[in-house]
Amino acid sequence: MENDKIILVLNCGSSSLKYDVIKMPSRESLGKGLVERIGNEKGVLEQKVKGQKYKIEERIEDHKKALELVIKAITDKDNGIVKNISEINGIGHRVVHGGDKYASSVLIDDTVIKAIEECIEIAPLHNPPNLIGIKVAQELMPGLPQVAVFDTAFHQTMPPHAFLYGIPRKMYEDYKIRRYGFHGTSHRYVAARTLELCKRDASNTNMITCHLGNGASITAIEKGKSIDTSMGFTPLEGLMMGTRSGSIDPAIIGYLMDKGMSAQEVMNTLNKKSGLLGLSGISNDMRDVEVAALDGNKDAQEALDIFTYRIKRYIGSYFAILDKVDVLVFTGGIGENGWEAREKICRGLENLGVLMNYEANKGIRSKETIVSHPYSPVTVMVVPTNEELQIAIDVFDLAFAA
Ligand code: ADP
């Protein structure tokens, strides 16, 4: 069709590059892939098109080489996604941190690049590879509209009483220390999809969206706007996660440093060795922890209890800040697939109006489904997230749907 546009969605990490080729406005994924071990001796690209797998293994010295391989894979004669790279009409980039500069996605120009560069200070791990992805795409695919989609943007509607910490104001003014929130593209996507599925309008709908993956966050959404979210200045705050501690008493950090750990060691422990992994001693992966718990492993059982208890506590607090809650939404690898975790979280929330249909919930994996009783005051839903699709929608809306 003449109005069809093909969008390349890029998610550039420090040593990986995820991509998805999506046709708009039909929202059809034509094929996707992942490049890993960029900069290592042996890199790998794996692409999946209509169930067919295609793999390239060779040294991938940098992100430029990675994108060159992506272009090669996308246009491969036998296993490709498009015949010619000129069929790609626009590019969307996941960018982790937009600071307080961007409350929505933007067409990339020099000013946007400068703003993303300025955010490196508060997102030193994430923004540099995101920027490299943008620059390499501009170099290898010049002339195409490119859009930046920020993880933080959706949460820019939070009021000061939600985003300011109780620390000297000067720290906010001098160092921009505040709650930014992350996973915004996912929360925004599932919120919009939930409205579509429930045939509801944002103006009279409040919801709580739980993105429970390896990273996990929860957001209170009032009339379509994020009014609070569990992640903060960094993605370490809030819920307990696969390897991240979530919120702890900040005094613990000073105490451990007094005991001889460096700041870097403490942060590494809280980011990479805590959460489900740290408490269970088994794995950061929910499936492994669930298997161990079923086998009678007490530490694994406790790790699950703590994981779900904390989510429940957040849900309760978000009920308190929203006038009313219409929908409670589960997404992310655990939220979509882990029906046992969903049940554990929702048990005991009956007095808040959450009447889950445990039979309907059982076994539901990655499927848009209502898992509450029809008479439940709060509708409970499973809505698989699709951040890549949301990015493609944003590119289409900004570059082509004027
Ligand atoms: P990421 O944050 O890395 O994108 P995902 O959203 O893919 O992570 O979620 C990964 C988590 O989802 C892992 O903890 C994994 O165990 C969990 N998960 C995947 N499938 C299931 C399942 N069937 N039951 C329970 N948990 C699951």
Tab-separated table of C-alpha atoms and ligand atoms in Angstrom:
chain	number	residue	atom	x	y	z
A	1	MET	CA	0.000	0.000	0.000
A	2	GLU	CA	1.145	3.484	-0.806
A	3	ASN	CA	0.861	4.742	2.770
A	4	ASP	CA	2.726	1.803	4.260
A	5	LYS	CA	5.965	2.708	5.983
A	6	ILE	CA	8.643	0.302	7.121
A	7	ILE	CA	10.317	1.300	10.370
A	8	LEU	CA	13.600	-0.046	11.705
A	9	VAL	CA	13.606	-0.020	15.508
A	10	LEU	CA	17.039	-0.057	17.154
A	11	ASN	CA	17.859	-0.684	20.800
A	12	CYS	CA	21.582	-0.225	21.239
A	13	GLY	CA	23.257	-1.497	24.423
A	14	SER	CA	26.934	-1.398	25.346
A	15	SER	CA	27.686	-4.743	23.704
A	16	SER	CA	24.400	-5.592	22.009
A	17	LEU	CA	22.023	-4.265	19.371
A	18	LYS	CA	18.412	-5.410	19.208
A	19	TYR	CA	16.352	-4.620	16.134
A	20	ASP	CA	12.854	-5.057	14.821
A	21	VAL	CA	11.486	-4.204	11.391
A	22	ILE	CA	7.862	-3.123	11.704
A	23	LYS	CA	5.350	-2.240	9.013
A	24	MET	CA	3.099	0.674	9.808
A	25	PRO	CA	0.259	1.454	10.144
A	26	SER	CA	-0.590	-2.277	10.186
A	27	ARG	CA	1.796	-2.784	13.153
A	28	GLU	CA	3.157	-5.993	11.668
A	29	SER	CA	6.633	-7.149	12.724
A	30	LEU	CA	8.333	-8.359	9.534
A	31	GLY	CA	11.322	-9.795	11.347
A	32	LYS	CA	13.664	-9.086	14.218
A	33	GLY	CA	17.136	-9.841	15.429
A	34	LEU	CA	19.824	-9.425	18.020
A	35	VAL	CA	23.543	-8.722	17.709
A	36	GLU	CA	25.544	-9.739	20.764
A	37	ARG	CA	29.124	-9.602	21.989
A	38	ILE	CA	29.996	-6.437	20.095
A	39	GLY	CA	33.691	-5.749	20.759
A	40	ASN	CA	34.467	-9.383	21.701
A	41	GLU	CA	36.534	-11.836	19.709
A	42	LYS	CA	33.461	-13.692	18.521
A	43	GLY	CA	30.313	-11.704	17.839
A	44	VAL	CA	26.990	-13.104	16.743
A	45	LEU	CA	23.912	-11.875	14.909
A	46	GLU	CA	20.721	-13.908	15.085
A	47	GLN	CA	17.707	-12.949	13.014
A	48	LYS	CA	14.235	-14.456	12.964
A	49	VAL	CA	11.878	-13.957	10.034
A	50	LYS	CA	8.550	-15.842	10.019
A	51	GLY	CA	10.021	-18.546	12.253
A	52	GLN	CA	13.122	-18.934	10.035
A	53	LYS	CA	16.407	-18.404	11.867
A	54	TYR	CA	19.473	-16.861	10.313
A	55	LYS	CA	22.834	-16.483	12.021
A	56	ILE	CA	26.083	-14.662	11.300
A	57	GLU	CA	29.114	-15.357	13.491
A	58	GLU	CA	32.209	-13.223	13.138
A	59	ARG	CA	34.219	-10.606	14.975
A	60	ILE	CA	32.063	-7.491	15.399
A	61	GLU	CA	34.523	-4.853	16.482
A	62	ASP	CA	32.130	-1.981	17.096
A	63	HIS	CA	28.569	-0.721	16.702
A	64	LYS	CA	29.222	0.492	13.171
A	65	LYS	CA	30.161	-3.018	12.131
A	66	ALA	CA	27.103	-4.325	14.031
A	67	LEU	CA	24.743	-2.067	12.085
A	68	GLU	CA	26.480	-2.969	8.823
A	69	LEU	CA	25.732	-6.613	9.629
A	70	VAL	CA	22.142	-5.756	10.517
A	71	ILE	CA	21.744	-4.102	7.098
A	72	LYS	CA	23.319	-7.161	5.499
A	73	ALA	CA	20.983	-9.525	7.378
A	74	ILE	CA	17.867	-7.450	6.717
A	75	THR	CA	18.586	-7.442	2.980
A	76	ASP	CA	19.902	-11.014	2.672
A	77	LYS	CA	18.629	-12.550	-0.572
A	78	ASP	CA	17.351	-15.759	1.016
A	79	ASN	CA	16.781	-14.934	4.669
A	80	GLY	CA	16.224	-11.184	4.616
A	81	ILE	CA	13.315	-8.960	5.612
A	82	VAL	CA	13.329	-6.407	2.755
A	83	LYS	CA	14.756	-6.631	-0.767
A	84	ASN	CA	16.617	-3.358	-0.595
A	85	ILE	CA	17.614	-1.142	2.323
A	86	SER	CA	15.889	1.781	0.555
A	87	GLU	CA	12.578	0.156	1.572
A	88	ILE	CA	13.222	1.306	5.148
A	89	ASN	CA	11.394	4.619	5.622
A	90	GLY	CA	12.338	5.631	9.157
A	91	ILE	CA	14.346	4.646	12.212
A	92	GLY	CA	13.342	4.648	15.881
A	93	HIS	CA	15.875	4.530	18.690
A	94	ARG	CA	15.316	3.517	22.272
A	95	VAL	CA	17.093	6.098	24.409
A	96	VAL	CA	17.188	5.447	28.131
A	97	HIS	CA	17.518	8.936	29.567
A	98	GLY	CA	15.941	12.119	28.309
A	99	GLY	CA	16.387	13.840	31.686
A	100	ASP	CA	13.753	16.509	32.260
A	101	LYS	CA	14.130	17.752	28.692
A	102	TYR	CA	11.773	15.378	26.899
A	103	ALA	CA	8.240	14.450	27.877
A	104	SER	CA	7.593	12.696	24.575
A	105	SER	CA	9.417	11.211	21.598
A	106	VAL	CA	11.181	13.587	19.171
A	107	LEU	CA	12.573	13.685	15.669
A	108	ILE	CA	16.337	13.644	16.063
A	109	ASP	CA	18.339	16.716	15.087
A	110	ASP	CA	21.560	18.263	16.413
A	111	THR	CA	19.769	19.827	19.404
A	112	VAL	CA	18.352	16.445	20.416
A	113	ILE	CA	21.752	14.797	20.099
A	114	LYS	CA	23.239	17.497	22.308
A	115	ALA	CA	20.507	16.983	24.899
A	116	ILE	CA	21.109	13.215	24.950
A	117	GLU	CA	24.833	13.935	25.366
A	118	GLU	CA	24.059	16.194	28.312
A	119	CYS	CA	22.179	13.356	29.995
A	120	ILE	CA	25.246	11.082	29.899
A	121	GLU	CA	26.252	12.386	33.308
A	122	ILE	CA	23.125	10.882	34.894
A	123	ALA	CA	22.968	7.785	32.641
A	124	PRO	CA	26.628	6.889	32.068
A	125	LEU	CA	25.952	3.245	31.213
A	126	HIS	CA	23.006	3.642	28.883
A	127	ASN	CA	23.048	6.893	26.953
A	128	PRO	CA	26.516	6.482	25.340
A	129	PRO	CA	25.603	3.266	23.425
A	130	ASN	CA	22.196	4.760	22.527
A	131	LEU	CA	24.003	7.778	21.048
A	132	ILE	CA	26.435	5.610	19.134
A	133	GLY	CA	23.449	3.809	17.613
A	134	ILE	CA	21.983	7.122	16.445
A	135	LYS	CA	25.256	8.371	14.968
A	136	VAL	CA	26.025	5.114	13.192
A	137	ALA	CA	22.499	4.963	11.760
A	138	GLN	CA	22.836	8.536	10.495
A	139	GLU	CA	26.120	7.605	8.852
A	140	LEU	CA	25.001	4.343	7.258
A	141	MET	CA	21.411	5.267	6.423
A	142	PRO	CA	21.510	9.028	5.790
A	143	GLY	CA	18.466	11.080	4.938
A	144	LEU	CA	15.942	8.997	6.869
A	145	PRO	CA	13.798	10.475	9.635
A	146	GLN	CA	15.090	9.206	12.981
A	147	VAL	CA	13.184	9.401	16.228
A	148	ALA	CA	14.380	9.146	19.830
A	149	VAL	CA	11.999	7.392	22.238
A	150	PHE	CA	12.975	7.922	25.865
A	151	ASP	CA	12.395	5.494	28.760
A	152	THR	CA	11.972	8.476	31.047
A	153	ALA	CA	9.580	10.582	28.931
A	154	PHE	CA	6.265	9.075	30.054
A	155	HIS	CA	7.042	9.875	33.693
A	156	GLN	CA	7.699	13.566	33.101
A	157	THR	CA	4.085	14.243	34.122
A	158	MET	CA	4.874	13.334	37.741
A	159	PRO	CA	4.246	16.263	40.086
A	160	PRO	CA	7.102	17.621	42.233
A	161	HIS	CA	5.759	15.919	45.359
A	162	ALA	CA	6.319	12.591	43.573
A	163	PHE	CA	9.628	13.327	41.874
A	164	LEU	CA	11.537	15.291	44.532
A	165	TYR	CA	13.483	13.437	47.209
A	166	GLY	CA	13.582	14.642	50.780
A	167	ILE	CA	17.160	15.853	50.497
A	168	PRO	CA	18.561	19.404	50.271
A	169	ARG	CA	16.964	21.188	47.314
A	170	LYS	CA	20.427	22.196	46.167
A	171	MET	CA	21.119	18.580	45.178
A	172	TYR	CA	18.228	18.776	42.754
A	173	GLU	CA	19.287	22.192	41.502
A	174	ASP	CA	23.002	21.417	41.183
A	175	TYR	CA	23.001	17.733	40.267
A	176	LYS	CA	19.469	17.123	38.938
A	177	ILE	CA	18.897	14.444	41.559
A	178	ARG	CA	15.199	13.584	41.369
A	179	ARG	CA	12.962	10.681	40.440
A	180	TYR	CA	12.921	10.206	36.670
A	181	GLY	CA	11.388	6.749	36.368
A	182	PHE	CA	12.128	4.213	33.627
A	183	HIS	CA	10.335	1.559	31.522
A	184	GLY	CA	8.171	4.481	30.386
A	185	THR	CA	7.737	3.156	26.847
A	186	SER	CA	6.409	-0.126	28.234
A	187	HIS	CA	4.060	1.485	30.768
A	188	ARG	CA	2.775	3.840	28.048
A	189	TYR	CA	2.257	1.011	25.562
A	190	VAL	CA	0.346	-1.271	27.946
A	191	ALA	CA	-1.716	1.636	29.276
A	192	ALA	CA	-2.818	2.581	25.744
A	193	ARG	CA	-3.427	-1.041	24.801
A	194	THR	CA	-5.460	-1.606	27.978
A	195	LEU	CA	-7.731	1.316	27.065
A	196	GLU	CA	-8.216	-0.165	23.588
A	197	LEU	CA	-8.987	-3.615	24.984
A	198	CYS	CA	-11.387	-2.312	27.632
A	199	LYS	CA	-12.940	0.194	25.226
A	200	ARG	CA	-12.354	2.891	27.817
A	201	ASP	CA	-11.285	6.483	27.510
A	202	ALA	CA	-8.149	7.767	29.247
A	203	SER	CA	-10.088	10.741	30.647
A	204	ASN	CA	-12.088	8.545	33.036
A	205	THR	CA	-9.633	5.717	33.661
A	206	ASN	CA	-7.007	5.235	36.338
A	207	MET	CA	-4.709	2.264	36.371
A	208	ILE	CA	-1.714	0.656	37.988
A	209	THR	CA	0.701	-0.946	35.536
A	210	CYS	CA	3.180	-3.544	36.830
A	211	HIS	CA	6.133	-4.163	34.489
A	212	LEU	CA	7.719	-7.258	36.030
A	213	GLY	CA	10.698	-8.504	34.049
A	214	ASN	CA	14.319	-8.909	34.991
A	215	GLY	CA	14.035	-5.215	35.773
A	216	ALA	CA	10.736	-4.338	37.413
A	217	SER	CA	8.765	-1.167	38.001
A	218	ILE	CA	5.237	-0.139	38.789
A	219	THR	CA	3.408	3.020	37.771
A	220	ALA	CA	0.306	4.867	38.950
A	221	ILE	CA	-1.505	6.288	35.929
A	222	GLU	CA	-4.222	8.901	36.364
A	223	LYS	CA	-6.279	9.775	33.301
A	224	GLY	CA	-3.503	8.576	31.007
A	225	LYS	CA	-0.667	10.332	32.856
A	226	SER	CA	2.035	8.830	35.045
A	227	ILE	CA	1.706	10.420	38.488
A	228	ASP	CA	4.223	8.208	40.280
A	229	THR	CA	6.531	5.315	39.514
A	230	SER	CA	8.747	3.058	41.566
A	231	MET	CA	12.095	3.540	39.799
A	232	GLY	CA	13.869	6.751	40.694
A	233	PHE	CA	17.033	8.650	39.885
A	234	THR	CA	18.295	5.341	38.496
A	235	PRO	CA	16.565	2.023	37.735
A	236	LEU	CA	17.796	0.671	41.085
A	237	GLU	CA	15.007	2.100	43.233
A	238	GLY	CA	11.663	0.526	43.966
A	239	LEU	CA	10.699	-3.107	43.551
A	240	MET	CA	13.092	-5.944	44.206
A	241	MET	CA	14.254	-7.310	40.841
A	242	GLY	CA	16.209	-10.172	39.260
A	243	THR	CA	19.599	-8.922	40.455
A	244	ARG	CA	18.760	-5.462	41.836
A	245	SER	CA	17.905	-4.803	45.456
A	246	GLY	CA	15.250	-2.174	44.841
A	247	SER	CA	14.758	0.292	47.709
A	248	ILE	CA	16.863	-0.216	50.804
A	249	ASP	CA	17.769	1.984	53.736
A	250	PRO	CA	20.368	4.360	52.216
A	251	ALA	CA	22.358	4.159	55.463
A	252	ILE	CA	23.307	0.594	54.507
A	253	ILE	CA	25.542	2.009	51.762
A	254	GLY	CA	27.559	4.154	54.162
A	255	TYR	CA	27.712	1.295	56.658
A	256	LEU	CA	29.130	-1.129	54.082
A	257	MET	CA	31.661	1.464	52.946
A	258	ASP	CA	32.749	1.934	56.573
A	259	LYS	CA	33.221	-1.842	56.625
A	260	GLY	CA	35.727	-1.524	53.781
A	261	MET	CA	33.741	-1.901	50.562
A	262	SER	CA	34.302	0.725	47.887
A	263	ALA	CA	31.375	2.702	46.503
A	264	GLN	CA	31.759	0.752	43.277
A	265	GLU	CA	31.646	-2.604	45.086
A	266	VAL	CA	28.534	-1.619	46.985
A	267	MET	CA	26.765	-0.428	43.836
A	268	ASN	CA	27.834	-3.545	41.974
A	269	THR	CA	26.387	-5.699	44.761
A	270	LEU	CA	23.101	-3.794	44.801
A	271	ASN	CA	22.770	-3.819	41.002
A	272	LYS	CA	24.116	-7.234	40.056
A	273	LYS	CA	24.184	-9.555	43.059
A	274	SER	CA	20.997	-8.752	44.930
A	275	GLY	CA	17.286	-9.292	44.330
A	276	LEU	CA	16.022	-12.775	43.463
A	277	LEU	CA	19.600	-13.895	42.799
A	278	GLY	CA	21.054	-12.558	46.033
A	279	LEU	CA	18.270	-13.841	48.252
A	280	SER	CA	17.743	-17.250	46.653
A	281	GLY	CA	21.404	-17.947	45.935
A	282	ILE	CA	20.095	-19.781	42.883
A	283	SER	CA	19.297	-17.505	39.984
A	284	ASN	CA	17.978	-14.133	38.891
A	285	ASP	CA	15.514	-15.975	36.665
A	286	MET	CA	12.028	-16.319	38.119
A	287	ARG	CA	11.520	-19.743	36.531
A	288	ASP	CA	14.598	-21.207	38.262
A	289	VAL	CA	13.614	-19.682	41.587
A	290	GLU	CA	10.065	-21.053	41.253
A	291	VAL	CA	11.369	-24.559	40.501
A	292	ALA	CA	13.702	-24.447	43.512
A	293	ALA	CA	10.898	-23.149	45.736
A	294	LEU	CA	8.663	-26.026	44.637
A	295	ASP	CA	11.511	-28.408	45.462
A	296	GLY	CA	11.381	-27.090	49.016
A	297	ASN	CA	14.318	-24.671	48.929
A	298	LYS	CA	13.565	-22.265	51.792
A	299	ASP	CA	15.736	-19.411	50.499
A	300	ALA	CA	14.007	-19.576	47.128
A	301	GLN	CA	10.587	-19.586	48.795
A	302	GLU	CA	11.550	-16.543	50.840
A	303	ALA	CA	12.902	-14.754	47.749
A	304	LEU	CA	9.520	-15.248	46.060
A	305	ASP	CA	7.678	-14.065	49.163
A	306	ILE	CA	9.761	-10.891	49.318
A	307	PHE	CA	9.420	-10.226	45.580
A	308	THR	CA	5.613	-10.449	45.650
A	309	TYR	CA	5.223	-8.783	49.067
A	310	ARG	CA	6.964	-5.663	47.820
A	311	ILE	CA	4.823	-5.456	44.709
A	312	LYS	CA	1.739	-5.783	46.889
A	313	ARG	CA	2.967	-2.970	49.110
A	314	TYR	CA	3.448	-0.677	46.094
A	315	ILE	CA	0.036	-1.565	44.710
A	316	GLY	CA	-1.487	-0.650	48.065
A	317	SER	CA	0.289	2.688	48.152
A	318	TYR	CA	-0.808	3.513	44.603
A	319	PHE	CA	-4.414	2.766	45.554
A	320	ALA	CA	-3.938	5.445	48.202
A	321	ILE	CA	-2.705	8.137	45.781
A	322	LEU	CA	-5.207	7.461	42.975
A	323	ASP	CA	-8.829	8.548	43.617
A	324	LYS	CA	-9.993	5.198	42.310
A	325	VAL	CA	-8.382	2.352	40.405
A	326	ASP	CA	-10.151	0.890	37.369
A	327	VAL	CA	-7.550	-1.522	36.030
A	328	LEU	CA	-4.530	-3.354	37.436
A	329	VAL	CA	-2.265	-4.466	34.580
A	330	PHE	CA	0.522	-7.061	34.551
A	331	THR	CA	3.258	-7.064	31.897
A	332	GLY	CA	6.961	-7.960	31.394
A	333	GLY	CA	8.318	-11.522	31.382
A	334	ILE	CA	7.052	-12.334	34.894
A	335	GLY	CA	3.865	-10.241	34.702
A	336	GLU	CA	2.896	-11.836	31.394
A	337	ASN	CA	3.904	-15.438	32.074
A	338	GLY	CA	4.201	-15.952	35.797
A	339	TRP	CA	0.605	-16.718	36.725
A	340	GLU	CA	1.703	-18.066	40.098
A	341	ALA	CA	3.356	-14.722	40.898
A	342	ARG	CA	0.242	-12.826	39.738
A	343	GLU	CA	-1.915	-14.959	42.009
A	344	LYS	CA	0.405	-14.471	44.983
A	345	ILE	CA	0.372	-10.689	44.425
A	346	CYS	CA	-3.410	-10.410	44.105
A	347	ARG	CA	-4.336	-12.674	47.023
A	348	GLY	CA	-5.341	-10.452	49.913
A	349	LEU	CA	-6.186	-7.424	47.777
A	350	GLU	CA	-9.923	-8.234	47.868
A	351	ASN	CA	-10.620	-5.428	50.305
A	352	LEU	CA	-9.232	-3.000	47.698
A	353	GLY	CA	-11.699	-4.314	45.113
A	354	VAL	CA	-9.328	-6.703	43.355
A	355	LEU	CA	-11.334	-9.880	42.814
A	356	MET	CA	-9.069	-12.074	40.746
A	357	ASN	CA	-10.507	-15.094	38.997
A	358	TYR	CA	-7.792	-17.576	39.951
A	359	GLU	CA	-9.064	-20.186	37.524
A	360	ALA	CA	-8.996	-17.726	34.619
A	361	ASN	CA	-5.538	-16.545	35.665
A	362	LYS	CA	-4.064	-20.042	35.834
A	363	GLY	CA	-1.770	-20.864	32.934
A	364	ILE	CA	-2.263	-17.554	31.110
A	365	ARG	CA	1.005	-16.732	29.389
A	366	SER	CA	1.718	-13.808	27.074
A	367	LYS	CA	-1.894	-13.318	26.101
A	368	GLU	CA	-4.098	-10.252	26.344
A	369	THR	CA	-6.586	-11.482	28.946
A	370	ILE	CA	-8.863	-10.279	31.724
A	371	VAL	CA	-8.072	-12.388	34.794
A	372	SER	CA	-10.559	-10.872	37.254
A	373	HIS	CA	-14.227	-11.699	37.801
A	374	PRO	CA	-16.721	-9.677	35.731
A	375	TYR	CA	-18.092	-8.206	38.969
A	376	SER	CA	-14.652	-7.172	40.275
A	377	PRO	CA	-14.571	-3.397	40.974
A	378	VAL	CA	-10.988	-3.422	39.666
A	379	THR	CA	-10.351	-5.200	36.355
A	380	VAL	CA	-7.133	-7.235	36.441
A	381	MET	CA	-5.453	-7.754	33.082
A	382	VAL	CA	-2.464	-9.396	31.461
A	383	VAL	CA	-1.238	-7.214	28.586
A	384	PRO	CA	2.026	-8.280	26.914
A	385	THR	CA	4.279	-5.304	26.383
A	386	ASN	CA	5.766	-4.346	23.035
A	387	GLU	CA	8.243	-1.502	23.371
A	388	GLU	CA	9.485	-1.972	19.800
A	389	LEU	CA	5.976	-1.499	18.439
A	390	GLN	CA	5.483	1.618	20.557
A	391	ILE	CA	8.716	3.034	19.119
A	392	ALA	CA	7.540	2.261	15.561
A	393	ILE	CA	4.187	3.932	16.300
A	394	ASP	CA	6.018	7.035	17.525
A	395	VAL	CA	8.207	7.178	14.392
A	396	PHE	CA	5.159	6.798	12.183
A	397	ASP	CA	3.185	9.440	14.080
A	398	LEU	CA	6.024	11.971	14.151
A	399	ALA	CA	7.437	11.486	10.669
A	400	PHE	CA	4.542	10.369	8.493
A	401	ALA	CA	1.130	10.877	10.027
A	402	ALA	CA	1.058	14.661	10.142
B	1	ADP	P1	13.979	-8.107	30.673
B	1	ADP	O1	13.719	-7.156	31.796
B	1	ADP	O2	15.390	-8.604	30.633
B	1	ADP	O3	13.427	-7.660	29.334
B	1	ADP	P2	11.828	-10.027	30.605
B	1	ADP	O4	10.709	-9.034	30.547
B	1	ADP	O5	12.073	-10.881	29.417
B	1	ADP	O6	13.178	-9.396	31.086
B	1	ADP	O7	11.527	-10.991	31.869
B	1	ADP	C1	12.409	-11.964	32.282
B	1	ADP	C2	11.797	-12.664	33.493
B	1	ADP	O8	10.564	-13.268	33.110
B	1	ADP	C3	12.687	-13.759	34.057
B	1	ADP	O9	12.734	-13.667	35.466
B	1	ADP	C4	11.940	-15.016	33.645
B	1	ADP	O10	12.120	-16.059	34.559
B	1	ADP	C5	10.494	-14.544	33.701
B	1	ADP	N1	9.636	-15.502	33.006
B	1	ADP	C6	9.653	-15.826	31.688
B	1	ADP	N2	8.774	-16.838	31.447
B	1	ADP	C7	8.228	-17.168	32.650
B	1	ADP	C8	7.280	-18.135	33.084
B	1	ADP	N3	6.733	-18.957	32.233
B	1	ADP	N4	6.956	-18.156	34.402
B	1	ADP	C9	7.523	-17.317	35.271
B	1	ADP	N5	8.433	-16.380	34.932
B	1	ADP	C10	8.770	-16.305	33.640
